[in-house]
């Protein structure tokens, strides 16, 4: 079963995302911060990360950059309300990445996860 790490500091968004993904047949684990996410990844490596860009302890972008050398094949779906897309100066290649703006529907979240998983499987 595909394991998805959902990282968002807003409990309602985190819970809703986990529920939608679980109803779609995925297994989830949640974290409210970058530090919690690192602790989770230290115990079990997810197949994909769904992560807010703005987190209380460090940005989701910074966390993804730090994880990339050790976990270069984990795709990351960034979610955020504060911008329409990733900044052009952010280079996470070869990290597989996508962006989903908040607010999003549960269907859009599940579809974005499926597309990113399929794209990263082809590489």
mmCIF file of C-alpha atoms in Angstrom:
data_model
loop_
_atom_site.group_PDB
_atom_site.id
_atom_site.type_symbol
_atom_site.label_atom_id
_atom_site.label_comp_id
_atom_site.label_asym_id
_atom_site.label_seq_id
_atom_site.Cartn_x
_atom_site.Cartn_y
_atom_site.Cartn_z
ATOM 1 C CA UNK A 1 0.000 0.000 0.000
ATOM 2 C CA UNK A 2 1.225 3.497 -0.843
ATOM 3 C CA UNK A 3 2.248 5.504 2.239
ATOM 4 C CA UNK A 4 1.713 9.262 2.099
ATOM 5 C CA UNK A 5 3.229 11.678 4.608
ATOM 6 C CA UNK A 6 0.939 14.712 5.005
ATOM 7 C CA UNK A 7 2.713 17.733 6.506
ATOM 8 C CA UNK A 8 0.606 20.766 7.407
ATOM 9 C CA UNK A 9 0.494 22.860 10.568
ATOM 10 C CA UNK A 10 -3.261 23.416 10.284
ATOM 11 C CA UNK A 11 -4.982 20.455 11.998
ATOM 12 C CA UNK A 12 -8.177 20.768 9.936
ATOM 13 C CA UNK A 13 -6.359 20.714 6.614
ATOM 14 C CA UNK A 14 -4.035 17.927 7.742
ATOM 15 C CA UNK A 15 -6.939 15.795 8.964
ATOM 16 C CA UNK A 16 -9.072 16.436 5.903
ATOM 17 C CA UNK A 17 -6.205 15.573 3.556
ATOM 18 C CA UNK A 18 -5.462 12.350 5.427
ATOM 19 C CA UNK A 19 -9.122 11.336 5.390
ATOM 20 C CA UNK A 20 -9.526 12.032 1.657
ATOM 21 C CA UNK A 21 -6.367 10.092 0.825
ATOM 22 C CA UNK A 22 -7.336 7.168 3.061
ATOM 23 C CA UNK A 23 -10.793 7.019 1.465
ATOM 24 C CA UNK A 24 -8.993 6.811 -1.899
ATOM 25 C CA UNK A 25 -7.097 3.733 -0.699
ATOM 26 C CA UNK A 26 -3.821 5.247 0.482
ATOM 27 C CA UNK A 27 -2.195 4.844 3.880
ATOM 28 C CA UNK A 28 -1.286 8.130 5.593
ATOM 29 C CA UNK A 29 0.856 9.415 8.392
ATOM 30 C CA UNK A 30 0.687 13.051 9.494
ATOM 31 C CA UNK A 31 3.081 15.676 10.793
ATOM 32 C CA UNK A 32 2.433 19.255 11.926
ATOM 33 C CA UNK A 33 5.951 20.592 11.311
ATOM 34 C CA UNK A 34 9.169 19.953 9.434
ATOM 35 C CA UNK A 35 10.748 18.504 12.580
ATOM 36 C CA UNK A 36 7.856 16.079 13.018
ATOM 37 C CA UNK A 37 8.134 15.132 9.344
ATOM 38 C CA UNK A 38 11.861 14.377 9.725
ATOM 39 C CA UNK A 39 11.083 12.198 12.751
ATOM 40 C CA UNK A 40 8.442 10.270 10.785
ATOM 41 C CA UNK A 41 10.808 9.766 7.854
ATOM 42 C CA UNK A 42 13.430 8.501 10.309
ATOM 43 C CA UNK A 43 11.027 5.697 11.236
ATOM 44 C CA UNK A 44 9.388 4.937 7.901
ATOM 45 C CA UNK A 45 10.073 6.303 4.430
ATOM 46 C CA UNK A 46 6.906 7.470 2.669
ATOM 47 C CA UNK A 47 6.206 6.859 -0.998
ATOM 48 C CA UNK A 48 5.163 10.492 -1.446
ATOM 49 C CA UNK A 49 5.011 13.652 0.688
ATOM 50 C CA UNK A 50 2.117 16.119 0.585
ATOM 51 C CA UNK A 51 3.529 19.217 2.261
ATOM 52 C CA UNK A 52 2.539 22.777 3.000
ATOM 53 C CA UNK A 53 5.169 25.306 1.997
ATOM 54 C CA UNK A 54 4.682 27.453 5.087
ATOM 55 C CA UNK A 55 5.443 25.480 8.234
ATOM 56 C CA UNK A 56 6.112 26.858 11.719
ATOM 57 C CA UNK A 57 9.732 25.696 12.073
ATOM 58 C CA UNK A 58 11.070 25.798 8.509
ATOM 59 C CA UNK A 59 9.587 25.987 5.068
ATOM 60 C CA UNK A 60 8.437 22.915 3.211
ATOM 61 C CA UNK A 61 10.789 23.941 0.399
ATOM 62 C CA UNK A 62 13.765 23.956 2.766
ATOM 63 C CA UNK A 63 12.781 20.570 4.150
ATOM 64 C CA UNK A 64 12.474 19.102 0.656
ATOM 65 C CA UNK A 65 15.910 20.452 -0.263
ATOM 66 C CA UNK A 66 17.416 18.920 2.897
ATOM 67 C CA UNK A 67 15.748 15.554 2.252
ATOM 68 C CA UNK A 68 16.766 15.401 -1.410
ATOM 69 C CA UNK A 69 20.336 14.042 -0.999
ATOM 70 C CA UNK A 70 19.164 11.122 1.162
ATOM 71 C CA UNK A 71 15.750 10.544 -0.415
ATOM 72 C CA UNK A 72 16.034 11.767 -4.021
ATOM 73 C CA UNK A 73 13.166 9.668 -5.349
ATOM 74 C CA UNK A 74 10.408 10.685 -2.927
ATOM 75 C CA UNK A 75 7.969 12.861 -4.891
ATOM 76 C CA UNK A 76 6.663 15.959 -3.132
ATOM 77 C CA UNK A 77 3.294 17.584 -3.713
ATOM 78 C CA UNK A 78 3.560 21.102 -2.324
ATOM 79 C CA UNK A 79 0.351 22.734 -1.143
ATOM 80 C CA UNK A 80 0.006 26.385 -0.232
ATOM 81 C CA UNK A 81 -2.372 29.317 -0.242
ATOM 82 C CA UNK A 82 0.285 31.993 -0.515
ATOM 83 C CA UNK A 83 1.379 31.574 -4.103
ATOM 84 C CA UNK A 84 0.121 30.170 -7.358
ATOM 85 C CA UNK A 85 3.187 28.068 -8.117
ATOM 86 C CA UNK A 86 6.707 27.323 -6.936
ATOM 87 C CA UNK A 87 9.099 30.259 -7.227
ATOM 88 C CA UNK A 88 11.126 30.132 -10.473
ATOM 89 C CA UNK A 89 14.415 30.233 -8.542
ATOM 90 C CA UNK A 90 13.625 27.019 -6.651
ATOM 91 C CA UNK A 91 15.459 24.107 -8.197
ATOM 92 C CA UNK A 92 14.616 20.761 -6.657
ATOM 93 C CA UNK A 93 15.596 18.634 -9.643
ATOM 94 C CA UNK A 94 15.813 15.701 -9.690
ATOM 95 C CA UNK A 95 13.218 15.806 -6.924
ATOM 96 C CA UNK A 96 9.832 14.958 -8.376
ATOM 97 C CA UNK A 97 7.507 17.771 -7.456
ATOM 98 C CA UNK A 98 4.144 19.317 -8.131
ATOM 99 C CA UNK A 99 2.138 22.191 -6.688
ATOM 100 C CA UNK A 100 -1.521 22.319 -5.652
ATOM 101 C CA UNK A 101 -2.883 25.703 -4.550
ATOM 102 C CA UNK A 102 -5.101 26.013 -1.491
ATOM 103 C CA UNK A 103 -8.002 25.848 -1.273
ATOM 104 C CA UNK A 104 -8.325 22.606 -3.164
ATOM 105 C CA UNK A 105 -10.974 19.930 -3.326
ATOM 106 C CA UNK A 106 -10.396 16.445 -1.986
ATOM 107 C CA UNK A 107 -10.798 15.109 -5.523
ATOM 108 C CA UNK A 108 -8.102 17.489 -6.781
ATOM 109 C CA UNK A 109 -5.750 16.368 -3.995
ATOM 110 C CA UNK A 110 -6.241 12.683 -4.743
ATOM 111 C CA UNK A 111 -5.846 13.268 -8.485
ATOM 112 C CA UNK A 112 -2.650 15.314 -7.986
ATOM 113 C CA UNK A 113 -1.190 12.552 -5.803
ATOM 114 C CA UNK A 114 -2.038 9.892 -8.394
ATOM 115 C CA UNK A 115 -0.541 11.936 -11.242
ATOM 116 C CA UNK A 116 2.670 12.636 -9.324
ATOM 117 C CA UNK A 117 3.054 8.994 -8.298
ATOM 118 C CA UNK A 118 2.525 7.854 -11.882
ATOM 119 C CA UNK A 119 5.002 10.416 -13.237
ATOM 120 C CA UNK A 120 7.681 9.519 -10.699
ATOM 121 C CA UNK A 121 7.234 5.797 -11.426
ATOM 122 C CA UNK A 122 8.152 6.380 -15.069
ATOM 123 C CA UNK A 123 11.534 7.907 -14.215
#
